[in-house]
Short mmCIF file of N, CA and C and ligand atoms in Angstrom, two decimals:
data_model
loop_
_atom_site.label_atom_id
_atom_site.label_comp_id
_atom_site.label_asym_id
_atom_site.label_seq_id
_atom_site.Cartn_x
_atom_site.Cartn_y
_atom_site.Cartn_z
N UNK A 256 73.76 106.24 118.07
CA UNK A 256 74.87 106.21 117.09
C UNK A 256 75.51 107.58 116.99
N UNK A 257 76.58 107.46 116.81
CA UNK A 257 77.53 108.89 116.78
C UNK A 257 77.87 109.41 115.52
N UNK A 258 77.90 110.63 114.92
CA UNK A 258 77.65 111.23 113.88
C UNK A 258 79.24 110.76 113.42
N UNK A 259 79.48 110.49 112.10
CA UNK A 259 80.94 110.09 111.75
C UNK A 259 82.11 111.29 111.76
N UNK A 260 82.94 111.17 112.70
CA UNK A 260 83.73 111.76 112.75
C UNK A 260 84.39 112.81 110.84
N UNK A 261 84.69 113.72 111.16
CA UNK A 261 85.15 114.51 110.29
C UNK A 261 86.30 114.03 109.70
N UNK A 262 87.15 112.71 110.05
CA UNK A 262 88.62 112.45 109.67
C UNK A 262 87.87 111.16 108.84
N UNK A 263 86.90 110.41 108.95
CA UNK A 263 85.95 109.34 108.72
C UNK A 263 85.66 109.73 107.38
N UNK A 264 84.90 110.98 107.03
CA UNK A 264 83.81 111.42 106.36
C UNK A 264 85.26 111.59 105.18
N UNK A 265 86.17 112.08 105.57
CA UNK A 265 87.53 112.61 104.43
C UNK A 265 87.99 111.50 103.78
N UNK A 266 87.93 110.71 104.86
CA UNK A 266 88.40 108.91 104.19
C UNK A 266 87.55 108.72 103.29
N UNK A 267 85.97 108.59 103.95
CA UNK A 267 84.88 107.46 102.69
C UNK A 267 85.09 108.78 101.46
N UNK A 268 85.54 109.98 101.50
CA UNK A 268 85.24 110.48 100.53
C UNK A 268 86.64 110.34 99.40
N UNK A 269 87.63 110.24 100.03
CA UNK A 269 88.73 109.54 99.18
C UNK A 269 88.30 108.16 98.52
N UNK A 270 87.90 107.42 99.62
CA UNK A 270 87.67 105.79 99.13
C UNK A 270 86.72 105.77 97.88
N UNK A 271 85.84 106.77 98.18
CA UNK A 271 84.53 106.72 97.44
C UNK A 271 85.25 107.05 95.55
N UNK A 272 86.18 108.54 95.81
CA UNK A 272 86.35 108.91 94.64
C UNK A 272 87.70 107.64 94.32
N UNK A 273 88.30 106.85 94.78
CA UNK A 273 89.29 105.76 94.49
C UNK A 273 89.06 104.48 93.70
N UNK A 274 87.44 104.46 93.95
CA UNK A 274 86.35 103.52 94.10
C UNK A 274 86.24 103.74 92.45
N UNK A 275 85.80 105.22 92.10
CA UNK A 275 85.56 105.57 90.94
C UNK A 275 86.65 105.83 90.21
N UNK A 276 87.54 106.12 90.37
CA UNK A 276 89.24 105.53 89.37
C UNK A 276 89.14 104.41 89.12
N UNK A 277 89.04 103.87 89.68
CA UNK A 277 89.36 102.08 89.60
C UNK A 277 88.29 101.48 88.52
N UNK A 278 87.07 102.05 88.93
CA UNK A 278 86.03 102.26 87.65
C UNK A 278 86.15 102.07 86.33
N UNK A 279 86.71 103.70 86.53
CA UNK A 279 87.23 104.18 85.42
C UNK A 279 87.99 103.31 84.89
N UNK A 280 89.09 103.21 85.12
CA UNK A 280 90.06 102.42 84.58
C UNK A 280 89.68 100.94 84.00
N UNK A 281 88.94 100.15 85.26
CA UNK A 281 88.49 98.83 84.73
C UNK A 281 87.64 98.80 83.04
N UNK A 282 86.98 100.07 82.98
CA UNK A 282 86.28 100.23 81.87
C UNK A 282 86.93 100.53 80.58
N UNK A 283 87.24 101.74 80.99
CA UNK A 283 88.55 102.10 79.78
C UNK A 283 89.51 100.98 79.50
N UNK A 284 89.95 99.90 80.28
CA UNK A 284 90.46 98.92 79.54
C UNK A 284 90.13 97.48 78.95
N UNK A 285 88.61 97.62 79.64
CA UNK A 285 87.69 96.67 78.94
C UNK A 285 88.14 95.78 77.74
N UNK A 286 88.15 96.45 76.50
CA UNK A 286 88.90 96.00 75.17
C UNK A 286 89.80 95.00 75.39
N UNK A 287 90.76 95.59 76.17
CA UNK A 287 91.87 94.94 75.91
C UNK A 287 91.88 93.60 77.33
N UNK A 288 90.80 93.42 77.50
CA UNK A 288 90.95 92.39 78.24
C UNK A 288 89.74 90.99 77.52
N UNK A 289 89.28 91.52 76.14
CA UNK A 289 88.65 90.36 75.24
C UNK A 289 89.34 89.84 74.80
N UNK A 290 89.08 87.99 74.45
CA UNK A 290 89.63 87.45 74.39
C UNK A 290 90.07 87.27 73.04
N UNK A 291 91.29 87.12 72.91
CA UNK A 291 91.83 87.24 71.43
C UNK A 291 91.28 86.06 70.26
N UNK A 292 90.84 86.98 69.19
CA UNK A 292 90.06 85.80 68.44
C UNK A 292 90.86 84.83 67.26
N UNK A 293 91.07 83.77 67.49
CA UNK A 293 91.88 83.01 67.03
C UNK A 293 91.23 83.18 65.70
N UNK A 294 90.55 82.89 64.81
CA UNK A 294 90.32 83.19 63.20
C UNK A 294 90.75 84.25 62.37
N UNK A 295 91.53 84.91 63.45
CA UNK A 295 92.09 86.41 62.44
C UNK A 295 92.59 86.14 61.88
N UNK A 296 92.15 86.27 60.11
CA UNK A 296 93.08 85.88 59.39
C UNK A 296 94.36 86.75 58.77
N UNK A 297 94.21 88.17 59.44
CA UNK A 297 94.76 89.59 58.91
C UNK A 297 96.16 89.15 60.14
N UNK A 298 95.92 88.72 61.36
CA UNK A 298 96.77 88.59 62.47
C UNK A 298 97.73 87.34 62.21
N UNK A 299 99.09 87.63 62.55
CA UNK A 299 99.78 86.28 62.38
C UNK A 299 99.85 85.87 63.72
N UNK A 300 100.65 84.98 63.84
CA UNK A 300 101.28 83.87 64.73
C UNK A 300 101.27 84.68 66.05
N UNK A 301 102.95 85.13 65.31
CA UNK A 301 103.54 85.70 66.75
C UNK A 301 102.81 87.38 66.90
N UNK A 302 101.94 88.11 66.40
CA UNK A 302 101.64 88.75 67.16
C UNK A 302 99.90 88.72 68.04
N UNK A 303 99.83 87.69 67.25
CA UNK A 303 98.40 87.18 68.02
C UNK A 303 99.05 86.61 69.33
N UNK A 304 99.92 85.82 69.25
CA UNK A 304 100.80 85.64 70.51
C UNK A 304 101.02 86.94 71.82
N UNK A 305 101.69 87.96 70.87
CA UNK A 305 102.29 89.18 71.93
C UNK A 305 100.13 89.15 72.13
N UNK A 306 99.23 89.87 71.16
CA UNK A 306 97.89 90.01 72.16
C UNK A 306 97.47 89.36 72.96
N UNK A 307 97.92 87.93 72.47
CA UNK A 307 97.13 86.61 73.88
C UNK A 307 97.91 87.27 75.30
N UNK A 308 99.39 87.87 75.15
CA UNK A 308 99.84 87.44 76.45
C UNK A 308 99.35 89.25 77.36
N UNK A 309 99.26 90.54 75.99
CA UNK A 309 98.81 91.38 76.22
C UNK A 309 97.20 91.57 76.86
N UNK A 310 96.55 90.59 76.36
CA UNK A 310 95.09 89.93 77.07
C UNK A 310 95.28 89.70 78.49
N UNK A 311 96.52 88.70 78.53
CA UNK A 311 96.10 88.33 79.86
C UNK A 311 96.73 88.70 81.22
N UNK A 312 98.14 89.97 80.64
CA UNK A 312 98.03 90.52 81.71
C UNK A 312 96.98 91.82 81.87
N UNK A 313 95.84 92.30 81.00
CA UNK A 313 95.13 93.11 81.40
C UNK A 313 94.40 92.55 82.22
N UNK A 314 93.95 91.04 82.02
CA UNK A 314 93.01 90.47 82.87
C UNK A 314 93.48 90.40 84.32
N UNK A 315 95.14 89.91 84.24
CA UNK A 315 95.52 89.81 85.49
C UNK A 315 95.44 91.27 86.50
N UNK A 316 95.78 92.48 85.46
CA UNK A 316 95.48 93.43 86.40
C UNK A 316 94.44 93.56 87.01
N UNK A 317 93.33 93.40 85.73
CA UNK A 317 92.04 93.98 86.28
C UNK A 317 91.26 93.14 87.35
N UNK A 318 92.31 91.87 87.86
CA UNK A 318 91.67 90.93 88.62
C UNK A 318 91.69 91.71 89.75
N UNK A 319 93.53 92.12 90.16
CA UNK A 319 94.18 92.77 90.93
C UNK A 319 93.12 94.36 91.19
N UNK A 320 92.72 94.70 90.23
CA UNK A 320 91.64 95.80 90.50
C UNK A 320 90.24 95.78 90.91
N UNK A 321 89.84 94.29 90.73
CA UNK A 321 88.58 94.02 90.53
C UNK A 321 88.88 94.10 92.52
N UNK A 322 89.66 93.07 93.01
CA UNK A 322 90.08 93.09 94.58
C UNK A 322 90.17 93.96 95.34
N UNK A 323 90.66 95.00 94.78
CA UNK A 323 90.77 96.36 95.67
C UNK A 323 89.82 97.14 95.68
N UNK A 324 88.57 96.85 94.06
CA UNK A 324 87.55 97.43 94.43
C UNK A 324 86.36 96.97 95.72
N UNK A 325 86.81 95.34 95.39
CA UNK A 325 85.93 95.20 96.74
C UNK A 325 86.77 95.13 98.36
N UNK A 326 88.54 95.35 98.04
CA UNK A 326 88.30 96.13 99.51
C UNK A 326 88.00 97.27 99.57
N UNK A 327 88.18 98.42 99.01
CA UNK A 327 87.71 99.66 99.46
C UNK A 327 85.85 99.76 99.55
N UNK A 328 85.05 98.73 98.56
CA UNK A 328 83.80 98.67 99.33
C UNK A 328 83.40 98.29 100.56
N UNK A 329 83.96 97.58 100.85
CA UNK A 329 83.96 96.74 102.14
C UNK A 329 84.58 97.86 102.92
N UNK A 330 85.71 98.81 102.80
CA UNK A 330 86.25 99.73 103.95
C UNK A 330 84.82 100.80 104.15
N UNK A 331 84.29 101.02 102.96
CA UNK A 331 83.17 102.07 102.56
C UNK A 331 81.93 101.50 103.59
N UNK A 332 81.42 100.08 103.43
CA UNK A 332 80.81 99.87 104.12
C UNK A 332 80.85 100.13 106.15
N UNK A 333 82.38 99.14 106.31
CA UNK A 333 82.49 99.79 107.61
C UNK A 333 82.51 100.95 108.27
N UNK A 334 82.72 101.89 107.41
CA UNK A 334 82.52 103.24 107.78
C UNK A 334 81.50 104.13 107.86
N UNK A 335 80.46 103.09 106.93
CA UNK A 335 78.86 102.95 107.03
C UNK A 335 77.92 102.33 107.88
N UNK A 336 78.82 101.50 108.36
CA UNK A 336 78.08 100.79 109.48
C UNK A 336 78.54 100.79 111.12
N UNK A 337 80.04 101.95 111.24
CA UNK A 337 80.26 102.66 112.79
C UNK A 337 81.32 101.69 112.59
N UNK A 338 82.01 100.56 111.97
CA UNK A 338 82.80 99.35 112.55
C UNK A 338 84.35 99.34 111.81
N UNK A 339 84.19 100.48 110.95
CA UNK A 339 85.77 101.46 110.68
C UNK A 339 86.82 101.50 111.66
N UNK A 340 87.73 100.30 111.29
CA UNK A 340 89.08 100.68 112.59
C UNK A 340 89.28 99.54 113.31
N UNK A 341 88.25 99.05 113.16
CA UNK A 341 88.25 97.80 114.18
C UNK A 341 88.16 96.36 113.59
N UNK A 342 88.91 95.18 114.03
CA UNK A 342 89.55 94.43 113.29
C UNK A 342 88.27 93.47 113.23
N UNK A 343 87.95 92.92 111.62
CA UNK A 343 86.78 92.26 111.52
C UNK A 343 86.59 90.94 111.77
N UNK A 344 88.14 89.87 112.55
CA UNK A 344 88.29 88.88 112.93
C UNK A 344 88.26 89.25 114.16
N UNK A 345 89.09 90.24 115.00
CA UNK A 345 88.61 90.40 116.79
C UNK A 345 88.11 90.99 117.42
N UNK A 346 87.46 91.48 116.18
CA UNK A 346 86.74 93.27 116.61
C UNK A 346 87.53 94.53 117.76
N UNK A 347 89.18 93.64 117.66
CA UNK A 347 90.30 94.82 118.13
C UNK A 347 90.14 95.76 117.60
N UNK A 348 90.69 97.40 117.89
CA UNK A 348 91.29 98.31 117.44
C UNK A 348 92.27 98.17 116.68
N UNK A 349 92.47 98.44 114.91
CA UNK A 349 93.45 97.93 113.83
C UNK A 349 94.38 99.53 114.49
N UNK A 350 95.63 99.19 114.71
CA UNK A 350 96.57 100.33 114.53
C UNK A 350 96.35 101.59 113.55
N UNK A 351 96.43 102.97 113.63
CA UNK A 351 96.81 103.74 113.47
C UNK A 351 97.74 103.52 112.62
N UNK A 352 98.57 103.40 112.60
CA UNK A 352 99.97 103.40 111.63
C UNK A 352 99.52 102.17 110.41
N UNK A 353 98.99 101.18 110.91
CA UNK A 353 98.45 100.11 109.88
C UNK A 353 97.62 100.90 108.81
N UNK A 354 96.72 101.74 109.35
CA UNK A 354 95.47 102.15 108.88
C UNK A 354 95.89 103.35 107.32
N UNK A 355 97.14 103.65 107.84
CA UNK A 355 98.05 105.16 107.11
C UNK A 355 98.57 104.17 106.13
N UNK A 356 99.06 102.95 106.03
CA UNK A 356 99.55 102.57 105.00
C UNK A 356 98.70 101.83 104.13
N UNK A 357 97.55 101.06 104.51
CA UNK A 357 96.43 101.01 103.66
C UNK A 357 94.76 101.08 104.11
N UNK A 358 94.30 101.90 103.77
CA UNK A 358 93.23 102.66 104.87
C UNK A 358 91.86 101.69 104.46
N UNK A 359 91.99 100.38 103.18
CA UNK A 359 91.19 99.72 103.31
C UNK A 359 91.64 98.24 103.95
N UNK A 360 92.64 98.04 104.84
CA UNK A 360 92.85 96.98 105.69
C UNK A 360 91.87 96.58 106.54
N UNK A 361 91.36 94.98 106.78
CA UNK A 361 89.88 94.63 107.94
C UNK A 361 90.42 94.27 108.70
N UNK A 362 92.03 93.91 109.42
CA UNK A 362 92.65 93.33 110.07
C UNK A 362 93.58 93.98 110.81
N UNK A 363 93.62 93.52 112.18
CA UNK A 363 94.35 94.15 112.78
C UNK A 363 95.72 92.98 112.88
N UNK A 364 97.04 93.70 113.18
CA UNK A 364 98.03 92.66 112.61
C UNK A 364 98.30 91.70 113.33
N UNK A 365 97.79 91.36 114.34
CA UNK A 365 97.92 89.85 115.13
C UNK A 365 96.73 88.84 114.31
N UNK A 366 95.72 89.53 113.60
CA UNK A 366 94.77 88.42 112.91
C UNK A 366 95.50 88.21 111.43
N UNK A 367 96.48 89.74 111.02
CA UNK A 367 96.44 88.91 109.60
C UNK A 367 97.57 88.39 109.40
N UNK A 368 98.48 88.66 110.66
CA UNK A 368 99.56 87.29 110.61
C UNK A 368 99.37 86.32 111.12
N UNK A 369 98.57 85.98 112.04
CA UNK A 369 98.12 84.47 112.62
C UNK A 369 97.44 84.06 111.78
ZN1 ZN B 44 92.26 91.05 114.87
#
């Protein structure tokens, strides 16, 4: 096995600290992704309304975050396991230029448009 390249090691260490934003963030907005408790009797109508819909786009983000945390694990892993770069449906070489615009892509672009 070959020691991970130095351009490799810069990536998992971005991914790694990206990994931990995303963390962060999922946590810090925790709160606001519980579900709004209908018995409030201090809360009216319409703004228990604006929280229901404030609920559920935190949820929707944090779905959207929850996804990217497990692609960048999954990029973390391949780069752990030598198979970084290479497409996990043809085991092609994923482009260079693909790789610069999202560096946790598993696909090279003939698999993820077919
Ligand atoms: Zn492919």
């Amino acid at each position: 096995m070959t020691e991970t390249s130095p351009d490799l090691a810069a990536l998992r260490a971005a991914l790694v600290a990206r990994l931990a934003d995303l963390r962060d963030a999922s946590d810090t907005t925790a709160d606001n992704r519980r579900p709004v408790e209908l018995d409030q009797t201090s809360v009216g109508r319409v703004s228990r309304m604006d929280a229901m819909q404030v609920q559920a786009l935190a949820v929707a983000t944090d779905r959207r975050r929850q996804e990217e945390m497990q692609r960048v694990e999954a990029a973390i892993k391949r780069i752990d396991d030598g198979e970084y770069g290479y497409c996990i449906a043809c085991g092609e070489e994923i482009a260079a230029k693909r790789l610069a615009v999202d560096p946790t892509i598993p696909t090279c672009i003939a698999c993820a448009s077919g």
